[in-house]
Amino acid sequence: MKTFCGRANPTTGALDWVEESEEYDYHQEIARSCYADMLHDKDRNEKYYEGIRAAVSRVKARGQRVVVLDIGTGTGLLSMMAVTAGADYCYAIEVFKPMAQAATCIVERNGFSDKIKVINKHSTEVTVGPDGDMQERANILVTELFDTELIGEGALPSYEHAHMHLVQAGCEAVPHRATVYAQLVESDMLWKWSQLQPIEVDGNKLQPPPAVVKCAGAPSVCDIQLSQVPPESFTPLGPICTMFSVDFSKPVSSAAQSYTAQFKAQTSGRAQVVLSWWDIDMDPNGDIVCTMAPSWNYSDPRTYPWRDHWMQSVYFLPVEENVSEGEELNLVGSHDDYSLWYSLTHSEQNDVKVEKFRPCCTCQAHLVWTRPRFGELNDEQRTESYVSALRSILKPDSVCLSVSDGSLLPIFAHLLGSKKVFSLENSGMAKQVIEQVLHANSLKHEVQLLGIRPEQLSLADLEGNQISVLMGEPYFSTSLLPWHSLFFWYCRTTVAQLLHPNATILPRAATLYIVAVEFRDLWRIRAPCGTCEGFDVSPMDEMIQQSLDYRESWEAEPHPLWEYPCHALTKPQPVMTFDFTQCVPEQPVNSEGTVPFTGRGRCHGVALWMEFQLTEDITVSMGLTKPVSEEGVCEWNPHRKQGVFFFRSTRETSGDGREDLSYNLTFEPHTGDITMDFSITEP
């Protein structure tokens, strides 16, 4: 059955009504999932297998029949491991129907249908008894319910229910326990992702609103590839602390709890950020350990097992605090049933109240601006580029209109001497945040914030003035892929009749760039697995392939490439330029050509990004921030996501001119889409 669905178009700003199959959403879920990444995680798979073998052996040594409960079975991999290890029967629970169907197919293909029952339910809905889903309670509990924060996918309530209703008292559990670690650090780089810093503009210091400074910030965890945060960008103020452990072989509580780690400050500094990760012991003795520690915590970083489904966590303290070397500190870690948070107390503060509920944003800025967006607003070099560009075009009689979400550009324009400054802020929450910034700097009436859409703008809203400067970063909260920022171009077209004949547009143009790359690790999330630990999981590959083939799933997808090292195999190539001084054209724009491979390696795909030409001599890049080195090393903008087009099959390139990257891209003005096709050819 097909239905009409309204989907907001991030490029044109229109609400597109499209006919979609009822399977559309889950095809997208499968196509963009990290199932392949988990199957390629050899360290995880081997540790689980070893832990399962040991658990089965312990139960058999007690002379008991081995019955396994596998919650969140996914492909059925852990259940097949259990049966191979000698389990008598296994109940494999999977709530996601397409995944449960794939697990059933995989179990059958590997010949385990008589010993594994796949149950397509949430574990809390599973019944036990003669007429139930399970004939008896299990004596081994196997799960993979974890996310980067350990408990964010509901592990605690699931374990709590399982011990109460689905497993025997004294059961074995794989993993047996989890332990959470944390380290207090000072890091200007990371702190800039949480708090708006003072900004210098032509001798004026723009101050952040007091409400933002005092706000505890966004409640959600910041999960990143901490291995890509260089150790020199933070200063440890204390040791790596063991915060708490959860024994999964015993009844588990999902009730809110707090834990305290006491230590002396190793050095003086500003306590700002807590870095956190966890590990899991697959056996009671802790001999089989799977750790999420970042690579710089390894004695030999080359042995670090890369994974993207479990990363590391960054938590921002509610306020930064000065600490002195040797000072006694208490790092308090708290959790409810789904989330973690941290606070810091000083040992002499005996009456400090520990928050029982996770901190929430009270200033709205942390709800409007993402962590990378905070980092972008605090980027001094980027700010200087925009200020320099504005300084070169603004005049005392300039009438400016800003089109971006939650942007500081209109405030910059006023401070640089513009006559009138207007800003379109369609989001009421973003409008309130900018109002706070204006009020905090005694600029309340200097910028007119218009809470309307571009098509609603009239000359009356502009107090009868024609726009002499139309400006944007551009930044829009709805943008996912680089070309979604072309919404600025559509806004420019919409307000064309309100522009002065000699109006200046900033940026004046945008250019889409491409470069062919070899990823160190990111390729794993899209690579077929085939077999995993000796089991045929190809039905999973086939299911993902079908979802990838379902409509637009083979287009580029967004990734923050600063977290995923890659090696350039071609020179960066501009492939399409969008002239903002003109309106959006009526006809499609096509670009095709070839780029020679200059680097040797395995080409996994193509990275894409936008560069904005603010003026003739000032350009800002949303992708590469430096020229590619002779060795092909790429440095990426950490504040924006780039597009990645993955090849279905990879190919070795010689780098000696024998292969080309062929491209064919078409920009469709009516939809704002860019269709693309890439291939590796021989001249």
XYZ file of C-alpha atoms in Angstrom:
683
model
C 0.000 0.000 0.000
C 1.232 3.473 -0.838
C 0.360 6.730 0.890
C 1.014 10.416 0.263
C 3.535 11.823 2.728
C 4.534 15.406 3.311
C 8.298 15.804 3.465
C 10.058 19.101 4.115
C 12.559 19.751 1.342
C 15.755 21.051 3.015
C 17.036 22.660 -0.194
C 13.968 24.411 -1.601
C 12.199 24.906 1.714
C 8.977 23.543 0.202
C 6.742 20.845 1.601
C 6.872 18.102 -1.007
C 4.005 15.627 -1.194
C 5.317 12.308 -2.420
C 3.840 8.852 -2.814
C 5.678 6.453 -0.558
C 5.421 2.731 0.076
C 4.684 1.727 3.664
C 8.124 0.076 3.685
C 9.937 3.357 2.933
C 10.944 4.234 6.504
C 12.326 0.859 7.439
C 14.237 0.622 4.150
C 15.911 3.905 5.105
C 16.576 2.563 8.599
C 18.259 -0.552 7.210
C 20.178 1.286 4.491
C 21.695 3.724 6.986
C 22.144 1.239 9.824
C 25.429 0.119 11.395
C 24.717 -3.628 11.215
C 27.610 -4.147 8.805
C 29.926 -2.237 11.114
C 29.064 -4.604 13.980
C 29.625 -7.679 11.833
C 33.019 -6.318 10.752
C 33.985 -5.678 14.394
C 36.286 -8.682 14.757
C 37.364 -7.782 18.283
C 33.750 -7.641 19.490
C 32.778 -10.869 17.724
C 35.755 -12.869 18.968
C 35.298 -11.676 22.560
C 31.578 -12.534 22.519
C 32.297 -15.975 21.057
C 34.959 -16.670 23.671
C 32.670 -15.492 26.468
C 29.747 -17.599 25.197
C 31.899 -20.726 24.987
C 33.054 -20.199 28.571
C 29.491 -19.618 29.852
C 28.156 -22.735 28.118
C 31.018 -24.771 29.600
C 30.258 -23.517 33.122
C 26.575 -24.455 32.865
C 27.374 -27.875 31.411
C 29.899 -28.446 34.208
C 26.990 -28.084 36.648
C 25.153 -30.848 34.768
C 22.409 -28.519 33.564
C 20.645 -28.264 30.229
C 21.848 -25.077 28.511
C 19.036 -22.699 27.537
C 20.098 -19.337 26.139
C 18.139 -16.086 25.918
C 19.590 -13.711 23.305
C 17.989 -10.246 23.591
C 18.482 -7.996 20.570
C 19.716 -10.835 18.394
C 20.089 -8.809 15.185
C 21.429 -11.299 12.657
C 21.220 -14.194 15.121
C 25.016 -14.314 15.259
C 25.319 -14.686 19.045
C 22.624 -17.369 19.129
C 24.459 -19.374 16.469
C 27.655 -18.985 18.485
C 25.819 -20.342 21.541
C 24.461 -23.406 19.743
C 27.841 -24.108 18.161
C 29.367 -23.876 21.643
C 26.996 -26.595 22.851
C 23.802 -24.843 23.963
C 20.740 -27.102 23.870
C 18.295 -24.384 22.830
C 18.295 -20.664 22.189
C 15.536 -18.047 22.186
C 16.584 -15.145 19.961
C 14.531 -11.971 20.492
C 14.455 -9.177 17.904
C 11.849 -6.385 17.945
C 12.624 -4.938 14.468
C 10.560 -7.047 12.055
C 12.845 -6.874 8.957
C 15.801 -7.765 11.166
C 13.898 -10.675 12.750
C 13.059 -11.950 9.264
C 16.717 -11.732 8.253
C 17.751 -13.548 11.444
C 15.270 -16.347 10.709
C 16.707 -16.708 7.199
C 20.305 -16.697 8.479
C 19.541 -19.256 11.192
C 17.895 -21.511 8.609
C 20.720 -21.129 6.097
C 23.261 -22.154 8.735
C 21.224 -25.184 9.779
C 20.186 -24.100 13.270
C 16.399 -23.852 12.870
C 15.836 -26.807 15.195
C 17.732 -25.175 18.050
C 17.095 -21.454 17.631
C 13.686 -19.813 17.847
C 13.542 -16.208 16.592
C 10.880 -14.210 18.451
C 9.775 -10.938 16.825
C 8.835 -9.053 19.979
C 10.242 -6.605 22.472
C 11.775 -8.617 25.306
C 9.339 -7.093 27.799
C 6.462 -8.653 25.820
C 7.903 -12.181 25.760
C 6.006 -14.805 27.757
C 7.277 -17.960 29.448
C 5.315 -21.183 29.941
C 3.763 -24.140 28.080
C 1.804 -21.796 25.809
C 4.327 -18.951 25.888
C 7.048 -17.741 23.561
C 9.595 -19.537 25.759
C 8.926 -22.961 27.231
C 11.219 -22.312 30.168
C 13.428 -19.675 31.703
C 16.966 -19.424 30.353
C 20.113 -20.058 32.361
C 22.389 -18.035 30.065
C 21.559 -14.429 29.180
C 23.335 -13.102 26.085
C 22.742 -9.522 25.017
C 24.061 -6.739 22.850
C 21.868 -3.866 24.001
C 24.547 -1.221 24.340
C 25.241 2.117 22.708
C 28.107 4.569 23.081
C 26.701 5.668 26.455
C 26.230 1.991 27.467
C 22.648 2.422 28.693
C 21.138 4.696 26.024
C 19.275 1.900 24.220
C 17.430 0.837 27.352
C 19.826 -1.838 28.544
C 18.985 -1.372 32.244
C 15.172 -1.766 31.959
C 15.638 -4.724 29.599
C 18.005 -6.487 32.003
C 15.741 -5.628 34.927
C 12.728 -7.233 33.208
C 14.714 -10.249 31.985
C 15.904 -11.135 35.485
C 12.400 -10.779 36.844
C 10.577 -12.757 34.158
C 12.801 -14.546 31.614
C 15.929 -16.018 33.221
C 16.704 -18.254 36.183
C 18.201 -16.946 39.414
C 21.968 -17.265 39.327
C 22.087 -17.338 35.514
C 25.236 -16.822 33.542
C 25.441 -13.598 31.545
C 27.490 -12.656 28.500
C 28.721 -10.032 28.944
C 29.074 -10.653 32.675
C 29.606 -7.019 33.674
C 30.162 -3.535 32.296
C 32.363 -0.844 33.819
C 32.173 2.872 33.059
C 35.308 5.048 33.155
C 35.655 8.831 33.180
C 38.405 11.429 33.151
C 38.115 15.108 34.048
C 39.929 17.365 31.567
C 40.412 20.945 30.485
C 39.903 21.424 26.748
C 39.276 24.720 25.001
C 38.565 22.818 21.794
C 35.789 20.716 23.310
C 34.450 23.421 25.642
C 33.778 25.582 22.596
C 31.227 22.939 21.613
C 29.201 23.737 24.728
C 29.439 27.447 25.500
C 29.340 30.571 23.363
C 32.588 32.488 23.817
C 33.049 36.296 23.641
C 33.572 37.352 20.012
C 35.718 40.282 18.872
C 34.266 42.397 16.036
C 36.144 45.576 15.123
C 37.041 46.444 18.714
C 33.653 45.404 20.057
C 33.455 42.325 22.267
C 30.199 40.479 21.738
C 29.303 38.803 25.036
C 27.270 35.598 25.416
C 23.947 35.981 27.248
C 24.145 35.249 31.017
C 21.409 32.615 30.643
C 23.582 30.715 28.149
C 26.676 30.941 30.351
C 24.777 29.611 33.383
C 22.917 26.904 31.441
C 23.812 23.255 32.073
C 23.567 22.602 28.337
C 21.949 19.935 26.209
C 21.052 16.743 28.097
C 22.089 14.381 25.317
C 25.495 12.755 25.191
C 28.080 13.956 22.682
C 29.333 10.739 21.091
C 32.418 11.045 18.919
C 35.464 9.136 17.751
C 37.587 10.320 20.656
C 40.640 8.738 19.057
C 40.550 11.604 16.545
C 40.743 14.220 19.313
C 44.513 14.701 19.669
C 45.818 14.341 23.252
C 47.498 17.752 22.966
C 44.046 19.371 22.667
C 43.148 18.560 26.277
C 44.844 18.504 29.677
C 43.936 15.716 32.121
C 43.128 17.187 35.538
C 42.731 13.801 37.183
C 43.293 10.097 36.581
C 41.015 7.804 34.587
C 38.417 6.932 37.236
C 36.341 3.779 37.551
C 32.871 5.268 38.055
C 30.656 2.203 38.448
C 30.064 -1.368 37.310
C 26.908 -3.323 36.511
C 26.829 -7.094 37.093
C 24.486 -8.487 34.447
C 24.362 -11.973 36.012
C 22.388 -10.586 38.956
C 19.133 -8.614 39.149
C 19.666 -5.156 37.653
C 17.936 -1.955 38.730
C 17.022 0.823 36.312
C 16.452 3.282 39.176
C 18.440 6.527 39.146
C 21.747 6.272 40.991
C 24.879 8.345 41.605
C 28.495 7.285 42.098
C 31.498 9.293 43.294
C 35.161 9.002 42.366
C 37.558 10.881 44.691
C 40.990 12.017 43.566
C 43.548 14.800 43.832
C 43.878 17.197 40.918
C 47.002 16.315 38.947
C 47.490 19.886 37.786
C 45.838 23.278 38.071
C 43.378 24.266 35.394
C 39.745 24.731 34.415
C 37.515 21.711 34.888
C 35.286 21.736 31.809
C 34.787 18.347 30.226
C 34.493 14.681 31.187
C 35.718 12.058 28.720
C 34.039 8.704 29.226
C 33.954 5.176 27.855
C 33.205 1.658 29.077
C 34.346 -1.893 28.776
C 32.605 -5.230 29.136
C 33.953 -8.375 30.805
C 32.662 -11.415 28.987
C 33.433 -13.703 31.955
C 33.248 -13.429 35.777
C 37.052 -13.339 36.177
C 37.514 -10.458 33.755
C 39.874 -12.433 31.527
C 37.920 -11.671 28.338
C 37.588 -7.897 28.007
C 36.184 -5.785 25.186
C 37.054 -2.126 25.767
C 35.845 1.086 24.152
C 38.900 3.060 25.302
C 40.246 5.516 22.682
C 43.394 4.665 20.767
C 45.588 7.063 22.749
C 44.827 5.015 25.883
C 46.502 1.956 24.308
C 50.182 1.243 24.893
C 50.317 0.558 21.145
C 47.633 2.639 19.346
C 48.070 0.447 16.263
C 46.260 -2.373 18.096
C 43.160 -0.212 18.641
C 40.082 -2.000 17.209
C 38.092 0.602 15.250
C 34.330 0.558 15.573
C 31.600 3.075 14.853
C 28.621 1.463 16.571
C 30.305 2.030 19.947
C 32.401 5.168 20.265
C 33.302 7.336 23.257
C 31.352 10.001 25.106
C 32.043 13.636 25.907
C 30.108 15.255 28.768
C 30.205 18.968 29.522
C 30.107 20.099 33.142
C 27.249 22.500 33.955
C 29.833 25.255 34.581
C 33.598 25.364 34.266
C 35.451 25.477 37.589
C 38.991 26.374 38.546
C 40.874 23.584 40.315
C 44.296 23.652 41.933
C 46.988 20.994 41.795
C 46.647 18.652 44.764
C 43.077 19.727 45.511
C 40.716 16.966 46.624
C 37.933 16.567 44.062
C 34.815 14.444 43.740
C 33.662 13.505 40.251
C 30.027 12.475 40.510
C 28.505 10.282 37.811
C 24.725 9.888 37.779
C 22.349 7.928 35.620
C 18.669 7.288 35.161
C 17.324 4.433 33.052
C 18.590 5.819 29.741
C 21.271 8.483 30.244
C 24.401 9.536 32.135
C 25.622 12.917 33.381
C 28.499 14.236 35.471
C 29.103 16.946 38.045
C 32.105 18.051 40.081
C 32.313 18.876 43.766
C 35.199 19.916 45.972
C 35.883 17.785 49.041
C 35.343 20.701 51.439
C 31.871 21.259 49.989
C 29.971 18.851 52.206
C 26.566 20.363 51.537
C 26.679 20.215 47.751
C 23.438 18.844 46.338
C 23.800 16.121 43.715
C 21.218 16.484 40.956
C 18.892 13.493 40.876
C 17.604 14.420 37.437
C 19.689 14.939 34.348
C 20.467 18.588 33.553
C 18.421 20.198 30.818
C 18.885 23.284 28.697
C 17.089 26.297 30.174
C 18.452 28.968 27.810
C 17.199 27.399 24.544
C 20.550 28.023 22.820
C 21.616 24.400 23.318
C 18.382 23.308 21.676
C 18.842 25.667 18.707
C 22.587 25.184 18.175
C 24.130 21.716 17.937
C 27.542 21.038 19.504
C 29.347 21.431 16.144
C 27.364 24.639 15.562
C 28.640 26.048 18.858
C 32.139 25.152 17.683
C 31.507 26.925 14.386
C 30.248 30.101 16.064
C 33.342 30.069 18.300
C 35.775 29.566 15.390
C 37.825 32.783 15.440
C 39.365 32.263 12.004
C 35.953 31.649 10.466
C 34.507 34.733 12.193
C 37.365 36.856 10.863
C 36.641 35.677 7.311
C 33.000 36.770 7.544
C 33.833 40.044 9.316
C 36.479 40.871 6.700
C 34.060 40.075 3.884
C 31.307 42.214 5.433
C 33.718 45.057 6.107
C 34.644 45.140 2.424
C 31.053 45.465 1.162
C 29.137 47.388 3.831
C 28.517 51.131 3.569
C 26.970 53.619 6.002
C 23.692 53.478 4.044
C 23.588 49.670 3.715
C 20.259 47.958 4.344
C 21.011 44.328 5.176
C 18.874 41.227 5.247
C 20.301 38.062 6.788
C 18.997 34.617 5.845
C 20.419 31.875 8.089
C 19.236 30.039 11.180
C 20.390 31.442 14.519
C 23.164 33.460 12.891
C 25.327 36.210 14.385
C 25.992 37.787 10.967
C 23.264 40.455 11.358
C 24.867 41.553 14.648
C 28.252 41.723 12.923
C 26.688 43.853 10.176
C 25.320 46.329 12.710
C 28.633 46.566 14.588
C 30.350 47.280 11.247
C 28.150 50.330 10.674
C 25.182 49.288 8.549
C 22.235 51.684 8.465
C 19.563 49.019 8.894
C 19.794 45.303 9.607
C 16.958 42.793 9.297
C 17.150 39.064 9.913
C 14.721 36.328 8.928
C 14.316 33.890 11.828
C 11.501 31.520 10.966
C 12.131 29.457 14.117
C 10.616 31.081 17.179
C 13.194 29.448 19.434
C 16.142 30.656 17.315
C 14.613 34.139 17.296
C 14.503 34.146 21.095
C 18.142 33.056 21.344
C 19.325 35.874 19.080
C 17.144 38.283 21.072
C 19.050 37.165 24.187
C 22.373 37.923 22.480
C 21.136 41.371 21.421
C 19.818 42.151 24.894
C 23.042 41.009 26.596
C 25.016 43.451 24.442
C 22.586 46.409 24.674
C 21.661 45.996 20.996
C 18.008 45.158 21.507
C 16.646 47.568 18.893
C 19.598 47.553 16.498
C 18.649 44.402 14.546
C 15.068 43.737 13.465
C 14.267 40.035 13.813
C 11.451 38.958 11.507
C 9.753 35.711 12.447
C 8.478 35.008 8.936
C 9.408 32.930 5.911
C 11.054 34.519 2.837
C 7.886 34.283 0.733
C 6.019 36.273 3.387
C 8.504 39.149 3.398
C 7.177 42.465 2.114
C 8.513 45.987 1.633
C 6.512 46.990 4.697
C 8.459 44.510 6.825
C 11.611 46.263 5.628
C 10.164 49.667 6.585
C 10.013 50.633 2.921
C 13.713 49.962 2.290
C 15.130 47.953 -0.589
C 17.758 45.389 0.386
C 21.257 46.491 -0.556
C 23.079 43.567 1.078
C 21.614 40.060 1.234
C 23.786 37.853 3.424
C 23.924 34.355 4.848
C 26.573 31.992 6.173
C 24.613 30.000 4.928
C 23.574 27.733 7.808
C 20.217 26.007 8.195
C 19.294 23.580 10.936
C 17.477 21.329 8.442
C 20.569 20.821 6.274
C 22.106 17.358 6.244
C 24.032 17.217 2.976
C 26.331 20.000 1.725
C 23.984 21.163 -1.064
C 21.055 21.592 1.311
C 22.600 24.982 2.106
C 21.445 26.019 -1.384
C 18.243 26.944 0.431
C 19.931 30.367 0.644
C 19.801 30.538 -3.172
C 16.080 29.775 -3.170
C 15.522 32.448 -0.519
C 17.519 34.905 -2.642
C 15.260 34.079 -5.603
C 12.128 34.504 -3.489
C 13.079 38.013 -2.294
C 14.482 39.128 -5.672
C 11.827 41.837 -6.097
C 12.877 43.414 -2.797
C 16.553 43.706 -3.766
C 18.111 46.989 -4.822
C 19.261 46.818 -8.472
C 22.883 47.039 -7.287
C 22.453 44.746 -4.293
C 25.425 42.728 -3.056
C 24.937 39.048 -2.296
C 27.150 37.385 0.334
C 28.175 34.726 -0.377
C 28.227 35.534 -4.063
C 28.560 31.876 -5.127
C 28.996 28.310 -3.920
C 31.117 25.594 -5.513
C 30.643 21.871 -5.061
C 33.937 19.955 -4.802
C 34.727 16.262 -5.008
C 37.724 14.078 -4.191
C 38.094 10.292 -4.488
C 39.198 8.759 -1.190
C 40.406 5.630 0.535
C 39.043 5.424 4.077
C 41.107 3.945 6.844
C 38.031 2.462 8.525
C 34.726 4.075 7.504
C 34.381 1.711 4.537
C 33.345 -1.018 6.996
C 29.885 0.492 7.538
C 28.953 -0.203 3.900
C 31.043 -3.275 3.042
C 29.227 -6.632 2.657
C 30.226 -9.147 5.300
C 29.510 -12.548 3.699
C 30.672 -14.699 6.595
C 31.261 -13.738 10.213
C 33.133 -16.016 12.621
C 32.420 -18.884 10.245
C 28.670 -18.211 9.895
C 26.976 -17.283 6.632
C 25.330 -13.883 7.177
C 24.887 -13.058 3.490
C 21.071 -12.727 3.868
C 21.891 -9.634 5.937
C 24.022 -8.292 3.079
C 21.170 -8.990 0.688
C 18.653 -7.189 2.901
C 20.883 -4.118 3.163
C 21.445 -4.206 -0.604
C 17.699 -4.269 -1.260
C 17.207 -1.276 1.013
C 20.096 0.581 -0.610
C 18.491 -0.015 -3.981
C 15.187 1.359 -2.694
C 14.878 4.815 -4.272
C 17.533 7.376 -3.276
C 19.559 5.334 -0.821
C 22.516 5.079 -3.182
C 23.043 8.814 -3.109
C 25.612 10.469 -0.900
C 25.204 10.343 2.855
C 26.421 12.830 5.484
C 29.459 12.104 7.675
C 31.744 14.320 9.813
C 34.939 13.321 8.042
C 37.257 14.853 10.662
C 36.338 11.767 12.725
C 37.091 9.336 9.878
C 40.617 9.581 8.445
C 40.936 9.130 4.709
C 43.554 9.358 1.991
C 42.918 11.423 -1.148
C 43.432 9.485 -4.392
C 42.684 12.421 -6.724
C 43.172 16.152 -6.550
C 40.134 18.045 -5.210
C 37.979 18.960 -8.200
C 35.344 21.713 -8.493
C 32.422 20.173 -10.373
C 29.532 22.621 -10.094
C 29.225 26.336 -9.277
C 26.015 28.051 -8.158
C 25.870 31.790 -8.864
C 23.933 33.460 -6.061
C 24.013 36.818 -7.834
C 21.468 35.297 -10.201
C 18.164 33.610 -9.440
C 17.796 29.830 -9.386
C 17.574 28.739 -13.060
C 14.503 27.083 -14.486
C 16.399 24.330 -16.307
C 18.565 21.537 -14.844
C 22.307 22.112 -14.627
C 24.590 19.246 -15.625
C 28.283 18.696 -15.028
C 30.331 15.760 -16.220
C 33.980 14.992 -16.694
C 36.948 13.007 -15.424
C 39.629 13.461 -12.789
C 42.859 11.437 -12.995
C 43.832 9.290 -10.033
C 47.087 10.633 -8.604
C 47.262 8.418 -5.509
C 47.684 4.714 -5.084
C 45.201 2.849 -2.909
C 41.759 1.273 -2.700
C 39.064 3.717 -3.706
C 36.059 3.378 -1.389
C 34.114 6.370 -2.608
C 33.923 10.109 -3.191
C 33.792 12.912 -0.622
C 31.756 16.019 -1.513
C 31.588 19.463 0.087
C 30.723 23.098 -0.562
C 32.989 26.131 -0.614
C 31.371 29.562 -0.342
C 32.858 32.541 -2.148
C 32.064 35.418 0.199
C 33.833 38.023 -1.937
C 36.268 37.855 -4.827
C 39.171 37.066 -2.510
C 37.564 35.463 0.566
C 36.336 31.863 0.469
C 35.269 29.585 3.324
C 35.315 25.816 2.977
C 32.826 23.429 4.540
C 35.130 20.550 3.596
C 38.909 20.553 3.279
C 40.487 23.209 5.479
C 44.004 22.814 4.039
C 45.428 21.686 0.710
C 45.786 17.909 0.450
C 49.342 16.909 1.354
C 51.666 15.117 -1.037
C 50.868 11.921 0.866
C 47.133 12.490 0.360
C 46.366 13.454 3.985
C 43.062 15.335 4.310
C 42.091 17.798 7.053
C 38.363 18.406 7.299
C 36.147 21.145 8.699
C 35.046 19.803 12.128
C 31.846 21.884 12.252
C 30.007 20.617 9.165
C 29.246 17.211 7.736
C 30.514 16.331 4.294
C 28.811 14.079 1.765
C 30.154 10.604 1.005
C 29.223 8.542 -2.031
C 30.261 4.939 -1.402
C 31.091 2.676 -4.322
C 29.283 -0.655 -4.350
C 32.560 -2.386 -5.061
C 36.020 -1.011 -4.393
C 38.973 -0.958 -6.735
C 42.720 -0.545 -6.432
C 44.141 2.521 -8.182
C 47.723 2.775 -9.360
C 48.009 6.563 -9.231
C 50.074 6.636 -12.400
C 47.383 7.980 -14.716
C 45.951 4.620 -15.783
C 42.580 5.293 -14.118
C 40.188 8.233 -14.004
C 37.307 9.128 -11.761
C 34.348 9.807 -14.058
C 31.526 11.951 -12.707
C 28.101 12.988 -13.917
C 26.045 15.313 -11.724
C 22.738 17.050 -12.395
C 21.165 19.774 -10.303
C 17.376 19.739 -10.598
C 16.085 23.253 -9.706
C 12.487 22.232 -9.083
C 13.412 19.689 -6.413
C 16.790 21.029 -5.277
C 18.229 17.533 -5.659
C 21.631 16.714 -7.074
C 21.692 13.321 -8.746
C 25.120 11.842 -9.154
C 26.961 8.975 -10.703
C 30.624 8.127 -10.239
C 32.736 5.376 -11.756
C 36.366 4.418 -12.172
C 37.397 4.208 -15.806
C 40.538 3.690 -17.839
C 41.366 6.386 -20.423
